[in-house]
Amino acid sequence: MSIENGKRSVRLRAGVEDLYNMWKQRIEERKPFQYIVGCEHWRDLVLSVQEGVLIPRPETELIVDLVADVVSENEDLREGLWADLGTGSGALAVGIGRILGSRGMVIATDLNPIALSVAAFNLQRYGLQDIIELRQGSWFEPLKDVEGNIAGIVSNPPYIPSDNISGLQAEVCRHEPKLALDGGLTGMDYLFHLCNGAASMLKPGGLFIFETNGEQQCKCLIKYLESDLRGSFCNVDIVSDFAGIQRFLIGFRQQQT
Amino acid sequence: MNSLTTSSTSRVLATLNRFPERFRLCEKSWGVNLSLRPMHIHKARRFVCMAEPYLITKLESAENTWKELSVKLADPDVVSNPSEYQKLAQSMAELDEVVSTFKRFKDCEKQLEETKALAKDDGSDQDMAEMIASEIDSLSNQLRKLEEKLKVLLLPTDPLDARNIMLEVRAGTGGDEAGLWAGDLVRMYQRYSERNSWKYTPLSSSETEKKGGFKTYVMEIKGNRVYSKLKYESGVHRVQRVPQTEAQGRVHTSTATVAIMPEADEVEVVIDPKDIELTTARSGGAGGQNVNKVETAVDLVHKPTGIRIFCTEERTQLRNKDRAFQLLRAKLYEIKVREQQEMISSQRKSQVGTGARAEKIRTYNFKDNRVTDHRLKMNFELTSFLDGDIETAVQACATTEQKELLEGLVESTVAPTG
């Protein structure tokens, strides 16, 4: 459809009436802008997103940079098998897939079939079919066959305390999937689960990076690693995001002596 | 510099002796006594050693270096060392043109001398004399041209000339009108870029309330030898016109400052991560999964210099981060280059070169449809100028700079160093 306004004509991807309805949804229903246009700019990518899939957050971009820093000094990890757990739109899988290069491999898992179909679209769009494999299932379930061989685990798991969800920004709590947000009473259910799993799934020297809700959760996790999972990890650290919030927990599986 | 004066004097004296009848009369004074001369000798008034002494010194030194280099390049030790060989070969190649032009200059000089000697002997035959006189004329011209060429060849070239740049326009005081003026300048440079088939990319900007105006605007311009042409645009551009916002038709004066920053090589500017503070524009709050806001602006602070870059142009944090670093590198490089240049040229003040930021370089007068460049003391037509037709001004600046550099060259060789 084109509008003629004097000499200039404007081409639109949707009719004016459709646009108006979308705008109404945006303003009245607080439907996220990214769901309306169907895509989101993230790092140097353009990812397809839709209802049922979490919209990748700017903070999460930093995880890919952290992975890049580690593999630049560690060829062994660069050529290994990586896992993106709870991949959603596939953002992290695509992000690290592009820096691992041809010899690395990524397995991306998610419970939600909608997420997997969106992730499939995105990884194909970036030509990473040979590097990224999608598996449906819960966290480490689909990875039993590679236990102990994983070079790196990245995840942005749901970390919002259940009671907080209804109080979140309308775009988030009314439209984004609860499955991707709700982390149980403290918000840390899945983070603990991931730490436990990492202790057995990672190969010695393997890396994990998890995104959290901030300082409190990070510190709590570190205490947990030092007590219940003592001896499993080393070089554990907290990395802040650009807003100064202690956002990421990073660490390495202890080398066997 | 006594040796210089002596050598030139001795050359001139030697010349005097070759023309005993004509010039002995004025050995005592430099002034040439015209009344004693027959007509056609006016053309041969100047002494054969036409080139200024400082020039000859430099040329002879270049020639010696060239000879030394060719000897070294024949040395088997050097030949076996490829990197050393390449370095020397490159230095020699740079001097090739100077040395060959100097040879032609000396040949031409010799020819001129011989022709003049001929003129002295064949004074009787009128036709012959005319031919010789015109030959002297053309040789003298050729010699003058070669001398000019040599002077230019000896000028140091600006190593930044071939680079791409970042161009920043900042509105001066004057609110909306200054902002609109900044916008006009931006468009002028964009059109100039199009004329040169350069590619421009906006990097960051902050708009004023009035549409089309900018408080600041930064764009990257990539192409062939961009810096060599746009380097003269640095400075304050002043405009005199009736603003759009003006109800009573009074003329206002506003300004905008243009800064030209050559693109930095990534290797040359070292940024220590510890010196960097990088934050996002978000003003607090839990962040992460808690919110969905399209806020990807990045705020980059370089602590040692206090440079602060707020980049909002791109759609993701990563791209804004990269842009901010790119801009920071360019600014740090500009600072470094400016420091070096200030050190070197503390005695030479080149008005036309990378002028100080506070220097008012042009005034644009709308009523008279005229642009005045204060460095060149030249006027241009305003309408075509703002449409991007600034090439004449650019060339004039380049020529003026060359002239000033030439003068500087003289000073640096002839003046006592210290």
GROMACS .gro file of N, CA, C and O in nm, chain A residues 32 34 41-44 57-59 61 65 156-160 168-169 172 180 213 242 245 247, chain B residues 278-280 282 284-296 298 315-319 321:
model
  192
   32PRO      N    1   0.429  -0.504   2.432
   32PRO     CA    2   0.567  -0.460   2.404
   32PRO      C    3   0.588  -0.427   2.257
   32PRO      O    4   0.540  -0.497   2.167
   34GLN      N    5   0.840  -0.462   2.079
   34GLN     CA    6   0.911  -0.567   2.005
   34GLN      C    7   0.817  -0.676   1.956
   34GLN      O    8   0.836  -0.732   1.848
   41HIS      N    9   1.638  -0.561   1.824
   41HIS     CA   10   1.781  -0.541   1.798
   41HIS      C   11   1.858  -0.576   1.924
   41HIS      O   12   1.828  -0.526   2.032
   42TRP      N   13   1.955  -0.663   1.910
   42TRP     CA   14   2.030  -0.710   2.026
   42TRP      C   15   2.174  -0.731   1.985
   42TRP      O   16   2.202  -0.799   1.886
   43ARG      N   17   2.266  -0.670   2.055
   43ARG     CA   18   2.408  -0.673   2.011
   43ARG      C   19   2.416  -0.629   1.866
   43ARG      O   20   2.365  -0.525   1.828
   44ASP      N   21   2.480  -0.707   1.784
   44ASP     CA   22   2.487  -0.671   1.642
   44ASP      C   23   2.391  -0.756   1.559
   44ASP      O   24   2.413  -0.778   1.441
   57ARG      N   25   1.715  -0.910   2.680
   57ARG     CA   26   1.744  -0.784   2.748
   57ARG      C   27   1.881  -0.730   2.712
   57ARG      O   28   1.973  -0.809   2.685
   58PRO      N   29   1.901  -0.596   2.715
   58PRO     CA   30   2.034  -0.539   2.683
   58PRO      C   31   2.143  -0.592   2.777
   58PRO      O   32   2.256  -0.613   2.735
   59GLU      N   33   2.108  -0.614   2.903
   59GLU     CA   34   2.210  -0.661   2.998
   59GLU      C   35   2.273  -0.791   2.951
   59GLU      O   36   2.393  -0.813   2.964
   61GLU      N   37   2.345  -0.895   2.677
   61GLU     CA   38   2.449  -0.880   2.572
   61GLU      C   39   2.588  -0.902   2.629
   61GLU      O   40   2.677  -0.950   2.560
   65ASP      N   41   3.013  -1.101   2.549
   65ASP     CA   42   3.147  -1.040   2.560
   65ASP      C   43   3.232  -1.116   2.660
   65ASP      O   44   3.352  -1.136   2.638
  156ASN      N   45   2.026  -1.734   3.098
  156ASN     CA   46   1.953  -1.623   3.157
  156ASN      C   47   1.822  -1.684   3.209
  156ASN      O   48   1.718  -1.675   3.145
  157PRO      N   49   1.828  -1.751   3.324
  157PRO     CA   50   1.712  -1.826   3.371
  157PRO      C   51   1.609  -1.731   3.433
  157PRO      O   52   1.643  -1.618   3.467
  158PRO      N   53   1.484  -1.775   3.449
  158PRO     CA   54   1.387  -1.690   3.520
  158PRO      C   55   1.441  -1.661   3.660
  158PRO      O   56   1.482  -1.754   3.729
  159TYR      N   57   1.443  -1.534   3.701
  159TYR     CA   58   1.498  -1.504   3.833
  159TYR      C   59   1.415  -1.404   3.913
  159TYR      O   60   1.460  -1.351   4.014
  160ILE      N   61   1.293  -1.380   3.868
  160ILE     CA   62   1.208  -1.287   3.944
  160ILE      C   63   1.132  -1.364   4.052
  160ILE      O   64   1.073  -1.467   4.023
  168LEU      N   65   0.541  -0.590   3.823
  168LEU     CA   66   0.639  -0.545   3.723
  168LEU      C   67   0.573  -0.452   3.621
  168LEU      O   68   0.451  -0.441   3.612
  169GLN      N   69   0.656  -0.389   3.543
  169GLN     CA   70   0.609  -0.305   3.432
  169GLN      C   71   0.507  -0.383   3.348
  169GLN      O   72   0.526  -0.500   3.320
  172VAL      N   73   0.587  -0.618   3.070
  172VAL     CA   74   0.649  -0.744   3.109
  172VAL      C   75   0.547  -0.841   3.166
  172VAL      O   76   0.530  -0.953   3.116
  180ALA      N   77   0.934  -1.773   3.161
  180ALA     CA   78   1.069  -1.720   3.146
  180ALA      C   79   1.107  -1.624   3.258
  180ALA      O   80   1.221  -1.579   3.265
  213ASN      N   81   1.922  -1.156   3.933
  213ASN     CA   82   1.847  -1.035   3.958
  213ASN      C   83   1.927  -0.929   4.032
  213ASN      O   84   1.875  -0.825   4.068
  242PHE      N   85   2.627  -0.258   3.292
  242PHE     CA   86   2.666  -0.120   3.271
  242PHE      C   87   2.588  -0.022   3.357
  242PHE      O   88   2.619   0.095   3.362
  245ILE      N   89   2.484  -0.271   3.837
  245ILE     CA   90   2.421  -0.375   3.919
  245ILE      C   91   2.501  -0.504   3.905
  245ILE      O   92   2.541  -0.541   3.795
  247ARG      N   93   2.529  -0.823   3.823
  247ARG     CA   94   2.431  -0.896   3.745
  247ARG      C   95   2.469  -1.041   3.716
  247ARG      O   96   2.383  -1.126   3.705
  535LEU      N   97   3.217   0.302   3.198
  535LEU     CA   98   3.112   0.285   3.099
  535LEU      C   99   2.982   0.255   3.171
  535LEU      O  100   2.973   0.159   3.246
  536THR      N  101   2.883   0.339   3.149
  536THR     CA  102   2.754   0.313   3.214
  536THR      C  103   2.643   0.331   3.112
  536THR      O  104   2.661   0.392   3.008
  537THR      N  105   2.528   0.276   3.144
  537THR     CA  106   2.413   0.297   3.057
  537THR      C  107   2.331   0.411   3.112
  537THR      O  108   2.347   0.451   3.226
  539ARG      N  109   2.031   0.430   3.193
  539ARG     CA  110   1.918   0.400   3.279
  539ARG      C  111   1.937   0.460   3.418
  539ARG      O  112   2.043   0.450   3.477
  541GLY      N  113   1.872   0.403   3.731
  541GLY     CA  114   1.840   0.322   3.849
  541GLY      C  115   1.729   0.223   3.822
  541GLY      O  116   1.678   0.212   3.712
  542GLY      N  117   1.690   0.146   3.919
  542GLY     CA  118   1.587   0.044   3.898
  542GLY      C  119   1.649  -0.091   3.885
  542GLY      O  120   1.770  -0.105   3.866
  543ALA      N  121   1.566  -0.194   3.891
  543ALA     CA  122   1.618  -0.330   3.901
  543ALA      C  123   1.678  -0.378   3.771
  543ALA      O  124   1.773  -0.456   3.770
  544GLY      N  125   1.625  -0.338   3.659
  544GLY     CA  126   1.681  -0.378   3.531
  544GLY      C  127   1.657  -0.524   3.498
  544GLY      O  128   1.579  -0.592   3.564
  545GLY      N  129   1.723  -0.573   3.395
  545GLY     CA  130   1.716  -0.714   3.358
  545GLY      C  131   1.576  -0.757   3.321
  545GLY      O  132   1.504  -0.686   3.250
  546GLN      N  133   1.533  -0.873   3.371
  546GLN     CA  134   1.401  -0.926   3.335
  546GLN      C  135   1.288  -0.841   3.390
  546GLN      O  136   1.173  -0.854   3.350
  547ASN      N  137   1.319  -0.753   3.485
  547ASN     CA  138   1.214  -0.674   3.548
  547ASN      C  139   1.149  -0.574   3.454
  547ASN      O  140   1.035  -0.535   3.474
  548VAL      N  141   1.223  -0.529   3.356
  548VAL     CA  142   1.171  -0.420   3.272
  548VAL      C  143   1.189  -0.448   3.124
  548VAL      O  144   1.274  -0.525   3.083
  549ASN      N  145   1.106  -0.380   3.046
  549ASN     CA  146   1.123  -0.382   2.902
  549ASN      C  147   1.124  -0.237   2.855
  549ASN      O  148   1.021  -0.179   2.830
  550LYS      N  149   1.242  -0.181   2.849
  550LYS     CA  150   1.253  -0.043   2.801
  550LYS      C  151   1.358  -0.039   2.692
  550LYS      O  152   1.460  -0.104   2.702
  551VAL      N  153   1.329   0.037   2.589
  551VAL     CA  154   1.426   0.045   2.480
  551VAL      C  155   1.527   0.153   2.514
  551VAL      O  156   1.523   0.264   2.462
  552GLU      N  157   1.616   0.121   2.605
  552GLU     CA  158   1.715   0.220   2.650
  552GLU      C  159   1.852   0.163   2.629
  552GLU      O  160   1.899   0.083   2.709
  553THR      N  161   1.916   0.203   2.523
  553THR     CA  162   2.046   0.143   2.493
  553THR      C  163   2.156   0.246   2.490
  553THR      O  164   2.266   0.219   2.446
  555VAL      N  165   2.462   0.473   2.584
  555VAL     CA  166   2.583   0.440   2.658
  555VAL      C  167   2.659   0.567   2.692
  555VAL      O  168   2.672   0.658   2.611
  572ARG      N  169   2.100   0.109   1.797
  572ARG     CA  170   1.984   0.047   1.861
  572ARG      C  171   2.018  -0.056   1.968
  572ARG      O  172   1.929  -0.112   2.030
  573THR      N  173   2.145  -0.088   1.984
  573THR     CA  174   2.178  -0.182   2.091
  573THR      C  175   2.294  -0.127   2.171
  573THR      O  176   2.371  -0.044   2.124
  574GLN      N  177   2.307  -0.180   2.294
  574GLN     CA  178   2.416  -0.135   2.382
  574GLN      C  179   2.551  -0.162   2.317
  574GLN      O  180   2.641  -0.079   2.321
  575LEU      N  181   2.563  -0.279   2.257
  575LEU     CA  182   2.692  -0.315   2.199
  575LEU      C  183   2.734  -0.215   2.093
  575LEU      O  184   2.846  -0.165   2.092
  576ARG      N  185   2.642  -0.183   2.003
  576ARG     CA  186   2.678  -0.093   1.893
  576ARG      C  187   2.705   0.049   1.944
  576ARG      O  188   2.794   0.117   1.895
  578LYS      N  189   2.824   0.113   2.235
  578LYS     CA  190   2.953   0.101   2.303
  578LYS      C  191   3.066   0.113   2.201
  578LYS      O  192   3.161   0.189   2.218
   0.00000   0.00000   0.00000
